[in-house]
Tab-separated table of C-alpha atoms in Angstrom:
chain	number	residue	atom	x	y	z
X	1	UNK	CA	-4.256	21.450	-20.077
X	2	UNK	CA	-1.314	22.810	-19.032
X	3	UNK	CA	2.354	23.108	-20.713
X	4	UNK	CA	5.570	23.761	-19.840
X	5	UNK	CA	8.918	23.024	-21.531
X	6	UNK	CA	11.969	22.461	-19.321
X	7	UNK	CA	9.898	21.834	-16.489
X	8	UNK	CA	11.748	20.481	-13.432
X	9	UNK	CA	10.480	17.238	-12.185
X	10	UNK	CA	12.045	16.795	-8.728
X	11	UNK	CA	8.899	18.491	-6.958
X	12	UNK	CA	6.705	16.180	-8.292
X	13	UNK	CA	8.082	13.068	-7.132
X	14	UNK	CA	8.160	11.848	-2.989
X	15	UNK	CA	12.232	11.434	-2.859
X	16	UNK	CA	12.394	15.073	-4.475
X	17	UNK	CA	14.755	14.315	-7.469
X	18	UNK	CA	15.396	14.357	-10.805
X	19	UNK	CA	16.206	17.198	-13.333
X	20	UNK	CA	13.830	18.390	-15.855
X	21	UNK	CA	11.404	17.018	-18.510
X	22	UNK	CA	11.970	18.917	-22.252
X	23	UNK	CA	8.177	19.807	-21.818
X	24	UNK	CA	5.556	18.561	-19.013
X	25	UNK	CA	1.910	18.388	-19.392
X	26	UNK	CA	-0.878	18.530	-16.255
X	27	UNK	CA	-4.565	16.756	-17.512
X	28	UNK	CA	-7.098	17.575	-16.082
X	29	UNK	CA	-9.606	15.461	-17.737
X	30	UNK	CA	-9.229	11.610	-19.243
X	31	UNK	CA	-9.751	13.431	-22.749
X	32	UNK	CA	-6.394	15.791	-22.444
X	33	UNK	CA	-4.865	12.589	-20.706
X	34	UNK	CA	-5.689	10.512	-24.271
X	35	UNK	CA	-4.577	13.601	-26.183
X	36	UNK	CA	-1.728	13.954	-24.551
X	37	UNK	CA	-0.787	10.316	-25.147
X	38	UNK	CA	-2.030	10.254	-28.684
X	39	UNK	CA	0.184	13.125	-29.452
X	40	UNK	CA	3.412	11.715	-28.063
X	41	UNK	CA	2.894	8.517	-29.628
X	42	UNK	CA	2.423	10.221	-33.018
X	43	UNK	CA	5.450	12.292	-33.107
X	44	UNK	CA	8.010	9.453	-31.505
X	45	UNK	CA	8.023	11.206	-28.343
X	46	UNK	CA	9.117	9.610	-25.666
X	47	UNK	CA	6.447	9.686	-22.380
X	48	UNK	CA	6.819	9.566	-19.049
X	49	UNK	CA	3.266	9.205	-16.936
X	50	UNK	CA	3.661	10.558	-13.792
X	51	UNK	CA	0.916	10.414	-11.037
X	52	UNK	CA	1.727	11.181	-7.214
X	53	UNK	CA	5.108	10.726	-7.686
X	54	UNK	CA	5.877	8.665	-4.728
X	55	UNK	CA	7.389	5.564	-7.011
X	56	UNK	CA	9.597	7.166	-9.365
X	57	UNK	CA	13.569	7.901	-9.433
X	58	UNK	CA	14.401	10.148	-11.952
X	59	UNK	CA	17.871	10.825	-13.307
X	60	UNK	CA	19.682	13.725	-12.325
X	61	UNK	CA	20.032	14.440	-16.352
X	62	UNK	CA	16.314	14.804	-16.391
X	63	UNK	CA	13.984	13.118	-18.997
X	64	UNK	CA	14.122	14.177	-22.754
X	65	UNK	CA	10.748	14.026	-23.708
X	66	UNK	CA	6.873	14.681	-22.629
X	67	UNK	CA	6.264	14.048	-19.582
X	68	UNK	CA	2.203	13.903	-18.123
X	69	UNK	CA	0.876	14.784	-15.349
X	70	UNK	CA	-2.219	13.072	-14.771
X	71	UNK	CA	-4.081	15.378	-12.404
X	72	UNK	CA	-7.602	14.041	-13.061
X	73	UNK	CA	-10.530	14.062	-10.516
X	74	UNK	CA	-13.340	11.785	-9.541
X	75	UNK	CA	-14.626	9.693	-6.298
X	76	UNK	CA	-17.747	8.018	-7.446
X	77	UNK	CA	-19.779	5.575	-4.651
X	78	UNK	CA	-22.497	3.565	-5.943
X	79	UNK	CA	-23.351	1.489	-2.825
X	80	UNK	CA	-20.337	-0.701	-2.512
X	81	UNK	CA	-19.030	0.491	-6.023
X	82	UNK	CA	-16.222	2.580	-6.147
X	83	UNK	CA	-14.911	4.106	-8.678
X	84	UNK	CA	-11.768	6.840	-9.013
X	85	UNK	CA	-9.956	8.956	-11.443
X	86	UNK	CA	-6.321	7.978	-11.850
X	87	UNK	CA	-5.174	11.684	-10.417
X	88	UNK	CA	-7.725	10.706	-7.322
X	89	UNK	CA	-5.064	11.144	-3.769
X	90	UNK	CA	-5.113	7.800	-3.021
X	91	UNK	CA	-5.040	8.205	0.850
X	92	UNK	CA	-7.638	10.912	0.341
X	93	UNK	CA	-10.157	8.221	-1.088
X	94	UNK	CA	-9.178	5.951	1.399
X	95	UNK	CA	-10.217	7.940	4.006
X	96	UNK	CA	-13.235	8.913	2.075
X	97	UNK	CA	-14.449	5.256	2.208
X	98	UNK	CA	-13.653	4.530	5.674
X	99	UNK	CA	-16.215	7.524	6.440
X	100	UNK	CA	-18.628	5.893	4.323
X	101	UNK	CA	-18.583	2.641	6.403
X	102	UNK	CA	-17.015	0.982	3.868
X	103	UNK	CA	-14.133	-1.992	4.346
X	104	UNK	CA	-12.051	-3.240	1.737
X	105	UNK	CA	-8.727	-0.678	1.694
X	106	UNK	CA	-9.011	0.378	5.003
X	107	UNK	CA	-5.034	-0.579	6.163
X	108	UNK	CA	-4.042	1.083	2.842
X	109	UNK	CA	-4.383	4.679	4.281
X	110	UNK	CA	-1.050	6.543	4.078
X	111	UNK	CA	-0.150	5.293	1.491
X	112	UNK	CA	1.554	8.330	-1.162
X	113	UNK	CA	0.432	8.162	-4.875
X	114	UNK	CA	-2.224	8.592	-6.734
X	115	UNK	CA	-5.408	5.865	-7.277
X	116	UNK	CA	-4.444	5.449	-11.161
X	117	UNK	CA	-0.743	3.498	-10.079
X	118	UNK	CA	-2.584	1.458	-7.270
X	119	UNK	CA	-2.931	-1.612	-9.843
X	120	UNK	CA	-0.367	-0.903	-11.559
X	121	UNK	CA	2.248	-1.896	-8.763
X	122	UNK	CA	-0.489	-3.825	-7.281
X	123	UNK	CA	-0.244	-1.457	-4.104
X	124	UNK	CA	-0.465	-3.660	-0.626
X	125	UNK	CA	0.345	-2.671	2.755
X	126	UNK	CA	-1.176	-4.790	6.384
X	127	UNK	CA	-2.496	-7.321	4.991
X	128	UNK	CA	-4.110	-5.476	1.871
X	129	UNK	CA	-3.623	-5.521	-1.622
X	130	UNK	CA	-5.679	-3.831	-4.327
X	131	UNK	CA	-6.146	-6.968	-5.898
X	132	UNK	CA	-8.359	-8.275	-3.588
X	133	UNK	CA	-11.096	-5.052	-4.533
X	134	UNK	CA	-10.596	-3.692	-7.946
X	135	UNK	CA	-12.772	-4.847	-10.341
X	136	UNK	CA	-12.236	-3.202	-13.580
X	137	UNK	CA	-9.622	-0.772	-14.749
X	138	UNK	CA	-10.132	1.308	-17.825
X	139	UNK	CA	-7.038	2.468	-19.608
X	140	UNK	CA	-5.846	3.628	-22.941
X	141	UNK	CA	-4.275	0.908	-24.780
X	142	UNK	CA	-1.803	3.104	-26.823
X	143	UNK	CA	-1.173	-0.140	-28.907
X	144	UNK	CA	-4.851	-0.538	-29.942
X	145	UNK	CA	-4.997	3.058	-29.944
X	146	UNK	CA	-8.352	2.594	-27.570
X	147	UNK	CA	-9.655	3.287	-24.219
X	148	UNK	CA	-10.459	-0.193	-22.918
X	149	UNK	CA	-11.650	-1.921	-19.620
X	150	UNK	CA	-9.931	-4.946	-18.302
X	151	UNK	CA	-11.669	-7.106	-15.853
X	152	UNK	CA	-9.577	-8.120	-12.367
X	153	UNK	CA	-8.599	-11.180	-13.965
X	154	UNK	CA	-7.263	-9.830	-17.038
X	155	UNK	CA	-5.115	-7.537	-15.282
X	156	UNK	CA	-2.906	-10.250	-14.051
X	157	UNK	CA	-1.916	-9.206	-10.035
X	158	UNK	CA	0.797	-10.843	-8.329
X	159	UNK	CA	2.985	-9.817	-4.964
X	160	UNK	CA	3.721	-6.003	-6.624
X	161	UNK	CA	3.250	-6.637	-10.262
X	162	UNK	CA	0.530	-6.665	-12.778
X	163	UNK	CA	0.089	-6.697	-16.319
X	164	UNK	CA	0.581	-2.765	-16.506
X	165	UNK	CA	3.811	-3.148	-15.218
X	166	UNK	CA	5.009	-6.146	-17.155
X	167	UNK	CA	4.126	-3.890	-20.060
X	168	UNK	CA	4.752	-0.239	-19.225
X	169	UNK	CA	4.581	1.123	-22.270
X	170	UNK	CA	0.968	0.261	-23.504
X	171	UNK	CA	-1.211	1.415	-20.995
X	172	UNK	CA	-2.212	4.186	-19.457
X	173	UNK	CA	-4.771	4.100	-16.467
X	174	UNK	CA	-7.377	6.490	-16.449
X	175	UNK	CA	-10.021	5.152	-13.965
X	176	UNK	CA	-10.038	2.136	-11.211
X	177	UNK	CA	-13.345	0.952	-9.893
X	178	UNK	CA	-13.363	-1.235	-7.034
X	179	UNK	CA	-15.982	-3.222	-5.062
X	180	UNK	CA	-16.322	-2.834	-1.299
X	181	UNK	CA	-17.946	-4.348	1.696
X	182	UNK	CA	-20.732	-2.929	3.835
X	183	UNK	CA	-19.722	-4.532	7.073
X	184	UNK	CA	-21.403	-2.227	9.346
X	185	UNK	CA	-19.258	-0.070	9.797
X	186	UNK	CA	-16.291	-2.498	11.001
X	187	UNK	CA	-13.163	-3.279	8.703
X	188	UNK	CA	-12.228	-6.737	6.770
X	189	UNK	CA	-10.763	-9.624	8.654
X	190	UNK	CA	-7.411	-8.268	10.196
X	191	UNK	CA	-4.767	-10.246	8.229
X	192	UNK	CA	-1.897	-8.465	9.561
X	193	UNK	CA	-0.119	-9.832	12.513
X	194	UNK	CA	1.391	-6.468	13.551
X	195	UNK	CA	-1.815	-4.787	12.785
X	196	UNK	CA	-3.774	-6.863	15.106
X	197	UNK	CA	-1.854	-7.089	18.162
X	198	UNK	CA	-1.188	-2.714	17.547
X	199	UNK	CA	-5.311	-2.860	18.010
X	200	UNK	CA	-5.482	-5.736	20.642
X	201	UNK	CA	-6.983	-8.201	19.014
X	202	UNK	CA	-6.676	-11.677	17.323
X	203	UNK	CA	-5.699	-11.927	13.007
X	204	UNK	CA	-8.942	-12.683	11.452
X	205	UNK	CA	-11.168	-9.841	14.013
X	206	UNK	CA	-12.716	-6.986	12.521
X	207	UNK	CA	-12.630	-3.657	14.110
X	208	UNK	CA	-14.220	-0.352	13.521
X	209	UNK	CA	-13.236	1.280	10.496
X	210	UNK	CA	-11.718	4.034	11.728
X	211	UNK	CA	-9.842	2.581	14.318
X	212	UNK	CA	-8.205	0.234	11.526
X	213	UNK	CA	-7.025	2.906	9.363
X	214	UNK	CA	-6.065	5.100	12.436
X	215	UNK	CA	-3.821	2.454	14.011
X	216	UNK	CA	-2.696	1.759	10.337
X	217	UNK	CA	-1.111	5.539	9.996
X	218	UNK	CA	0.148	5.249	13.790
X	219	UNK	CA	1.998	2.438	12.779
X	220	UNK	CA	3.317	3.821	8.837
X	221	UNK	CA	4.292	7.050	10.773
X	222	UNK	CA	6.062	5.497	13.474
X	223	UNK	CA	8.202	4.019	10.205
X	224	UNK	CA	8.488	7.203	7.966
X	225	UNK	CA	5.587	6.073	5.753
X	226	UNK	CA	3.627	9.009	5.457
X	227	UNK	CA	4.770	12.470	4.002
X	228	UNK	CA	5.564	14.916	5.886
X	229	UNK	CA	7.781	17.942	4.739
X	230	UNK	CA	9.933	18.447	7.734
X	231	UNK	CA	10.755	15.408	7.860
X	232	UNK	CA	13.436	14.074	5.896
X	233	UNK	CA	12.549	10.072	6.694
X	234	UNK	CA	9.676	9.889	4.381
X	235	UNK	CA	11.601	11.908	1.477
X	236	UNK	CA	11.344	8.402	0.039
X	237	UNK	CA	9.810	6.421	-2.064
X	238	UNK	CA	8.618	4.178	0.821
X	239	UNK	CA	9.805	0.414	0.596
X	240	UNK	CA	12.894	0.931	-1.732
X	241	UNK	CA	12.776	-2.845	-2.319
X	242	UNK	CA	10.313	-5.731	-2.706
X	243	UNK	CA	10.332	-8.786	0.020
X	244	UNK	CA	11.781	-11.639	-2.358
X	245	UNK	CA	10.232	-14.887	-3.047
X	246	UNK	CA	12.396	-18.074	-3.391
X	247	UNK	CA	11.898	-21.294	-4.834
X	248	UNK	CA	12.496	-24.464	-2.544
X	249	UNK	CA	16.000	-24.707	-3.398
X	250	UNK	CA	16.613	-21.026	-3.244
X	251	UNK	CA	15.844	-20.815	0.095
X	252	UNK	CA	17.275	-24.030	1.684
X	253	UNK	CA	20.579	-22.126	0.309
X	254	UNK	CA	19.575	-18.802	2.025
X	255	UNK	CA	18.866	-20.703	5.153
X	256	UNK	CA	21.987	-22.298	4.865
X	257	UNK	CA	23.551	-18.463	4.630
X	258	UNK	CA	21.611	-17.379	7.198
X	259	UNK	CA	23.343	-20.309	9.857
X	260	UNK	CA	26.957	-19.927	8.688
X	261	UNK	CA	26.310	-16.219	9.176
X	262	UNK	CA	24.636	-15.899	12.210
X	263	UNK	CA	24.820	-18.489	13.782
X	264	UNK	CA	22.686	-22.162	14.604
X	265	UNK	CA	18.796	-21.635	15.578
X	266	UNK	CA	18.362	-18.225	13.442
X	267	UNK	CA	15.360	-18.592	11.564
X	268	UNK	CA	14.599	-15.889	8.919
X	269	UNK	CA	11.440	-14.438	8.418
X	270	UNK	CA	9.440	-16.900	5.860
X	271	UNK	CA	6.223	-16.669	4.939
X	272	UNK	CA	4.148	-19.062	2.058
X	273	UNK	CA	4.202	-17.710	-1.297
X	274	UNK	CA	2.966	-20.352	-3.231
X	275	UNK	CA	3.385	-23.981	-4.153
X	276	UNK	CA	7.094	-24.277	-3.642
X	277	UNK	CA	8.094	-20.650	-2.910
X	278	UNK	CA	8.145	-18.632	-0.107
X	279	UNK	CA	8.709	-15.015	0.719
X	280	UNK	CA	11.108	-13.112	3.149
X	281	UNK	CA	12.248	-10.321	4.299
X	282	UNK	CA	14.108	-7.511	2.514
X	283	UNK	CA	13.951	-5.715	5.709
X	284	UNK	CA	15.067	-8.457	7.820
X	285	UNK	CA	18.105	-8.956	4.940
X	286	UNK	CA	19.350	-5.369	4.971
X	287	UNK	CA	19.516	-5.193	8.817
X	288	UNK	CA	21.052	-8.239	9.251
X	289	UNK	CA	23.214	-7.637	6.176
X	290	UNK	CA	24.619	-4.302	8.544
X	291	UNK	CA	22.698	-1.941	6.873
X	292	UNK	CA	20.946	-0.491	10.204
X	293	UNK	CA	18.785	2.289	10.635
X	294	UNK	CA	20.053	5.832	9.948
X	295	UNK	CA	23.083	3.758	7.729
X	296	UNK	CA	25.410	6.136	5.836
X	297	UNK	CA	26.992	9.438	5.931
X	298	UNK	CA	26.164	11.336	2.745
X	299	UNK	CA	22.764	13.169	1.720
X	300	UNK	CA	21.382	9.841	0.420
X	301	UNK	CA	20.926	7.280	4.161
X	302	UNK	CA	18.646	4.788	5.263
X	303	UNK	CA	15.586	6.259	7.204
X	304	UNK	CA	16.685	6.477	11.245
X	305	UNK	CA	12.761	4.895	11.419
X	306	UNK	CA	12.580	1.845	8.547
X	307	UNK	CA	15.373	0.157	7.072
X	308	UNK	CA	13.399	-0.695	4.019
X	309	UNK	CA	13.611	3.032	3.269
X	310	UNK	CA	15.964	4.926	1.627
X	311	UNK	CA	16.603	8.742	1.805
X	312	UNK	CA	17.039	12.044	0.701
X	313	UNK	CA	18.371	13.793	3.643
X	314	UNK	CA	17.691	17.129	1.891
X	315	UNK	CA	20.268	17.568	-0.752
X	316	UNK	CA	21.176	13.984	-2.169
X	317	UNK	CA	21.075	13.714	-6.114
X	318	UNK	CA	19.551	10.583	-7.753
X	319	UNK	CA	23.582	9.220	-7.935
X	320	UNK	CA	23.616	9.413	-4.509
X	321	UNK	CA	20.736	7.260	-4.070
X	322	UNK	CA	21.478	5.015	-6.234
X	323	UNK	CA	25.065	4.695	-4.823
X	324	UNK	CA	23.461	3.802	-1.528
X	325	UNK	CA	20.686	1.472	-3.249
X	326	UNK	CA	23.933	-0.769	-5.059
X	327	UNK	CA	25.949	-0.580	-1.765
X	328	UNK	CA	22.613	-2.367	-0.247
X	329	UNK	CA	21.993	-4.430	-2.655
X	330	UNK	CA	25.718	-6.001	-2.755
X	331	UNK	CA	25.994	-6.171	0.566
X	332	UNK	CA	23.054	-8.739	1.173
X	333	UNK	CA	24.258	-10.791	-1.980
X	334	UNK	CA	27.272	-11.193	-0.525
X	335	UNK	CA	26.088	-11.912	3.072
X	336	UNK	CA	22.775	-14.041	2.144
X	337	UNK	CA	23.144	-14.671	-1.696
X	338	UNK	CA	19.722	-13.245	-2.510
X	339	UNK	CA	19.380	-10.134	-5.137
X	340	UNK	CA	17.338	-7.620	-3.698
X	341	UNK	CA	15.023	-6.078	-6.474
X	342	UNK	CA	14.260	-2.324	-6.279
X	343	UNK	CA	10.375	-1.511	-6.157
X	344	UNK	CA	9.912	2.062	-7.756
X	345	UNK	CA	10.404	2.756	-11.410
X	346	UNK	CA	13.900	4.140	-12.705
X	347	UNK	CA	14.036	6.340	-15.623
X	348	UNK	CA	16.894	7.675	-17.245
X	349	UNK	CA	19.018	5.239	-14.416
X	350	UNK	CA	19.426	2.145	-12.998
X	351	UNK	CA	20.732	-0.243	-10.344
């Protein structure tokens, strides 16, 4: 296990920001992971978890406590059984299952992070959430003071939440084990509109695996969706803001907005979400709202590929971000009256 103290955090996150922790901690192994917690938690220390990095925004002040590292290994396959170590890359094991003929997270390749904050944010991407395949996840209740396994259902998913997110503070992920399909060698049922018709084909075909998750990473590139050094588009955190869901009466009122604004005959992206709610667009709302592609002038912009992204152009600090995230977020609550709701975790800060 290694230590250092004043340890700055910026490299280990996608958007490359943040000052430094007072001390940060790398696990290697679920033990040093517990004992790191353990240790914390006994002294009053605040903790920060930190896994791939790609959903965090970190104040420029830093964070004044321990923060962990989890850099824990393991890609087990049991026939259809999967199971991975939190610190697992989780486009690594993606593509480790797509060579083992196996469907289930194909069109979640790409993806930054780390396997152990996959059900935590309940990761989804074309027409796949994790939701749909994990079966257990075993964590360290720090209230308990245990290492305990909850069952899908008692993790509570949702669009982008789960019960380790409702409840940050109590546990830490150590493992995820999923269960995927042997469909000879083709993917699940394409659910993805945009995915389909990239691979010529009809919503509800399967393909070959490999072809899925290729035309999958086509597509996030073509966005800014997966890292790449020299390019300052996916120094990001990815989709800076969740698609809202409105009730009934919420979005008769947007749709109202969205006439007055832009005229008679504009319908807005709107997609089912439940008995009496239905989802949209934050894309569609910050475009629409002005926000373009490539918007701003300072080190912090919207990505010139995505306008759900937003950017470190190279030398932004976490003010700047944020500066461009409120901007954003004002602007489409004045033009549309819906509150856009930021997707990766804020410490120290926020909107």
């Amino acid at each position: 296990m290694q230590e250092l103290h004043d340890a700055p955090l910026a490299p280990l996150t996608t958007f490359r920001l943040g000052g430094p922790a007072t001390r940060l901690i790398t696990a290697t192994t679920d033990a040093e992971v517990v004992a790191a917690v353990r240790e914390a938690d006994a002294e009053g220390t605040p903790l920060l978890v930190i896994g791939g990095g790609s959903n965090l925004v970190v104040s420029d002040d830093g964070f004044a406590g321990t923060a962990l590292r989890i850099a824990t290994t393991g890609f087990e396959l049991h026939g259809t059984d999967l199971e991975l170590a939190a610190g697992e890359v989780w486009t690594d094991a993606v593509a480790r299952t797509v060579e083992a003929g196996l469907a289930g997270i194909e069109c979640l390749a790409g993806i930054p992070g780390s396997a152990g904050a996959t059900p935590i944010q309940n990761v989804g991407a074309y027409g796949q959430e994790v939701s749909s395949t994990i079966t257990e996840v075993v964590a360290y209740d720090r209230t308990a003071n245990e290492t305990v396994t909850l069952a899908n259902a008692d993790c509570a998913f949702s669009y982008r939440h789960s019960r380790f997110k409702a409840d940050p503070e109590r546990y830490v992920v150590l493992r995820v084990r999923f269960a995927l399909e042997d469909a000879a060698g083709l993917s699940a049922p394409l659910k993805y509109p945009e995915t389909a018709r990239a691979l010529g084909v009809s919503a509800g075909e399967r393909v070959p695996l490999d072809r899925a998750r290729e035309t999958v990473l086509k597509l996030r590139a073509g966005k800014g969706m997966v890292l790449d050094p020299e390019d300052h588009d996916t120094w990001s955190a990815g989709s800076f803001f969740t698609n809202p869901i409105l009730d009934d009466a919420q979005f008769a009122a947007f749709h109202a907005r969205v006439e007055a604004r832009l005229g008679a005959g504009i319908e807005p992206p709107a997609f089912p979400a439940g008995e009496g709610r239905t989802k949209t667009s934050a894309a569609w709302l910050i475009d629409k709202a002005g926000f373009t592609k490539g918007y701003g002038s300072g080190p912090a912009r919207i990505s010139s590929k995505h306008t759900l992204a937003l950017t470190n152009r190279g030398s932004a600090r976490t003010e700047d971000l944020l500066g461009l995230a409120r901007e954003v977020v004002a602007g489409v609550q004045d033009a549309f009256g819906v509150t856009l709701v930021n997707e990766p975790v804020t410490v120290g800060v926020s909107l």
